[in-house]
Short mmCIF file of C-alpha atoms in Angstrom, two decimals:
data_model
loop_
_atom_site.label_atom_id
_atom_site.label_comp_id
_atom_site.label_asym_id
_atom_site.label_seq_id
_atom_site.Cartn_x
_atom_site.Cartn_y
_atom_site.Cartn_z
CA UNK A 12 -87.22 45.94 -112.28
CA UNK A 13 -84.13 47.75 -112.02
CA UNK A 14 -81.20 45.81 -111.68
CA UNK A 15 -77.59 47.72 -110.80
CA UNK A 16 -74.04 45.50 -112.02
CA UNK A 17 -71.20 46.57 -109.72
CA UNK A 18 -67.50 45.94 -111.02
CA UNK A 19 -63.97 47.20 -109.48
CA UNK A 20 -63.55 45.98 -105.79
CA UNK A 21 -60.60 44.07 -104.30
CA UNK A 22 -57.20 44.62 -102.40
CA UNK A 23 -54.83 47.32 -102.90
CA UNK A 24 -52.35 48.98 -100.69
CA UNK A 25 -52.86 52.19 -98.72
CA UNK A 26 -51.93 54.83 -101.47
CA UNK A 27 -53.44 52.83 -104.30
CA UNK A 28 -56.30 53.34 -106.70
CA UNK A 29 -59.38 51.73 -107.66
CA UNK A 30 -62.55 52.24 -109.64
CA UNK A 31 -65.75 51.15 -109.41
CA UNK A 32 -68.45 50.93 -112.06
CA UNK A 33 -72.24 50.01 -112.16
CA UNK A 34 -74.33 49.81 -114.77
CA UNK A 35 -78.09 49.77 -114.29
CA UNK A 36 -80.87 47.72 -116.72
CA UNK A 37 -83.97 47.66 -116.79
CA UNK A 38 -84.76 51.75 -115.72
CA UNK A 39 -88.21 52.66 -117.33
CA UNK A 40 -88.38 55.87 -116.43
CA UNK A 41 -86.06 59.02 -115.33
CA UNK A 42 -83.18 58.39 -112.98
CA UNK A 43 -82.86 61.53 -110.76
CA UNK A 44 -79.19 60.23 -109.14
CA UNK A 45 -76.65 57.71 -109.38
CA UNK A 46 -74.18 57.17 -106.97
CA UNK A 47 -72.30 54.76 -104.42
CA UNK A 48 -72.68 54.24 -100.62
CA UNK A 49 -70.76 52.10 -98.62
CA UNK A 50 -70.78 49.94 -94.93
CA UNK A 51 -68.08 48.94 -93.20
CA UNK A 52 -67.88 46.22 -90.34
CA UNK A 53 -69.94 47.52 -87.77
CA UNK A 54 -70.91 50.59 -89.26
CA UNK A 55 -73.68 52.36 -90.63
CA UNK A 56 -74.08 52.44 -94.52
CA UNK A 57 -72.53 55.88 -95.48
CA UNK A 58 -72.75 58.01 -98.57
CA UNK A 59 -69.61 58.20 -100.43
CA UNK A 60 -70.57 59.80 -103.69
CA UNK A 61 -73.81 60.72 -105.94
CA UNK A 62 -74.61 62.40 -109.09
CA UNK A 63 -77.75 63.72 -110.24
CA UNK A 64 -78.85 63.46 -113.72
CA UNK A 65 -78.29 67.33 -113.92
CA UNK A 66 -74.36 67.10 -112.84
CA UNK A 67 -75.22 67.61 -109.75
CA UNK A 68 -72.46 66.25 -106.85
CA UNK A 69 -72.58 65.30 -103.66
CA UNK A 70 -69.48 63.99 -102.01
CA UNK A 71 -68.99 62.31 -98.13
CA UNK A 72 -66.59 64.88 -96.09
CA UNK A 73 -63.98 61.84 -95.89
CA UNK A 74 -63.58 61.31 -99.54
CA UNK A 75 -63.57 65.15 -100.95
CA UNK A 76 -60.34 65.34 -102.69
CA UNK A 77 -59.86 61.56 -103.11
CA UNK A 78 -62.77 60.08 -104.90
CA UNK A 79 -64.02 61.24 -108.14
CA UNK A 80 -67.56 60.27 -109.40
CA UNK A 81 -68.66 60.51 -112.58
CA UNK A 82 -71.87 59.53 -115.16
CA UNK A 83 -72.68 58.36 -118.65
CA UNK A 84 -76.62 59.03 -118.93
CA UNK A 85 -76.66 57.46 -121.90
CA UNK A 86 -75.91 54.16 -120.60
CA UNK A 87 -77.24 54.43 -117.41
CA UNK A 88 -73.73 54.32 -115.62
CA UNK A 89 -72.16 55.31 -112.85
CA UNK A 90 -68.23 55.09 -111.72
CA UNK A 91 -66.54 55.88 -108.76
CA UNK A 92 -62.59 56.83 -108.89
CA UNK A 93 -60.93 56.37 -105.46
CA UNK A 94 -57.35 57.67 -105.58
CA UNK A 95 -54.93 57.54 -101.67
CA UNK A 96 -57.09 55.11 -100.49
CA UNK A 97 -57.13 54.66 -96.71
CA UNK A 98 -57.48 51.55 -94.52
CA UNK A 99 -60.35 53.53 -93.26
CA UNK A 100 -62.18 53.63 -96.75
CA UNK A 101 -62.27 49.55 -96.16
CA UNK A 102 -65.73 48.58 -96.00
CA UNK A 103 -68.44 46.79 -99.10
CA UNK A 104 -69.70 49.52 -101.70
CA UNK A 105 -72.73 49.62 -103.02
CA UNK A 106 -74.31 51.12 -105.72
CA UNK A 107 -77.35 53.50 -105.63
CA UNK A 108 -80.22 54.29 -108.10
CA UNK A 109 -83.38 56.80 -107.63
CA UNK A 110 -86.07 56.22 -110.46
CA UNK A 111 -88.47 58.57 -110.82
CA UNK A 112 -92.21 57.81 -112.17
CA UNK A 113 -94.37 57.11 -113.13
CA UNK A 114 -96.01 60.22 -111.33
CA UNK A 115 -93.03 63.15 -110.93
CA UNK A 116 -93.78 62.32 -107.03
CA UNK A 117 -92.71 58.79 -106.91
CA UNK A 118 -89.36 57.78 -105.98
CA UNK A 119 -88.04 54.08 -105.85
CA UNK A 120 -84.38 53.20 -104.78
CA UNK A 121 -82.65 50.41 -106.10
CA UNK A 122 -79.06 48.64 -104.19
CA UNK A 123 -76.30 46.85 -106.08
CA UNK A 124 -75.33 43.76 -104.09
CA UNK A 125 -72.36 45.46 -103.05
CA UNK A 126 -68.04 44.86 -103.81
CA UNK A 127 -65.49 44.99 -101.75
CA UNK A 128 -62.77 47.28 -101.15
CA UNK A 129 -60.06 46.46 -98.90
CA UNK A 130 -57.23 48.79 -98.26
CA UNK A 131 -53.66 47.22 -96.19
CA UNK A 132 -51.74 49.51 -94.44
#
């Protein structure tokens, strides 16, 4: 069972920078992406960043130019830098996983229980 480790929330002021890190155990087979979602308050969960194992991005239109994501496949990590943070980018953020196997047509997602980022104005 894979099991994702989140690290990195808390409280900074608008302007401010944090990172986020996860690292996943317990993967048996291929991971096909890494990456973080969040949910504010309210809201729906929301994808904020992912990587495929290729280098592939994928980025949510309100973080492009803020949030940098990046991967170390060799230890099944995954970290999320968030620079001019917003009170808007205020919500829990939670780590993503898609394992692939054992057939090439199976797909399993896996959550992180989720940190918190909190932006003040």
């Amino acid at each position: 069972q894979v099991q994702l480790v989140e690290s990195g929330g808390g409280l900074v002021r608008r302007g401010g920078s944090l990172r986020l890190s996860c690292a996943a155990s317990g993967v048996r087979f291929s991971i096909a992406a890494m990456g973080w979602y969040r949910q504010a308050p309210g809201k729906q969960r929301e994808l904020v960043a992912s990587m495929t194992s290729g280098g592939s991005t994928n980025y949510g239109d309100s973080v492009k130019g803020r949030f940098t994501i990046s991967r170390d496949n060799a230890k099944n990590t995954v970290s999320l830098q968030m620079n001019n943070l917003q009170p808007e980018d205020t919500a829990a953020y939670y780590c993503h996983l898609v394992e692939l196997g054992p057939e090439v047509v199976d797909e399993t997602d896996y959550w992180g229980q989720g940190t918190q980022v909190t932006v003040s104005p």
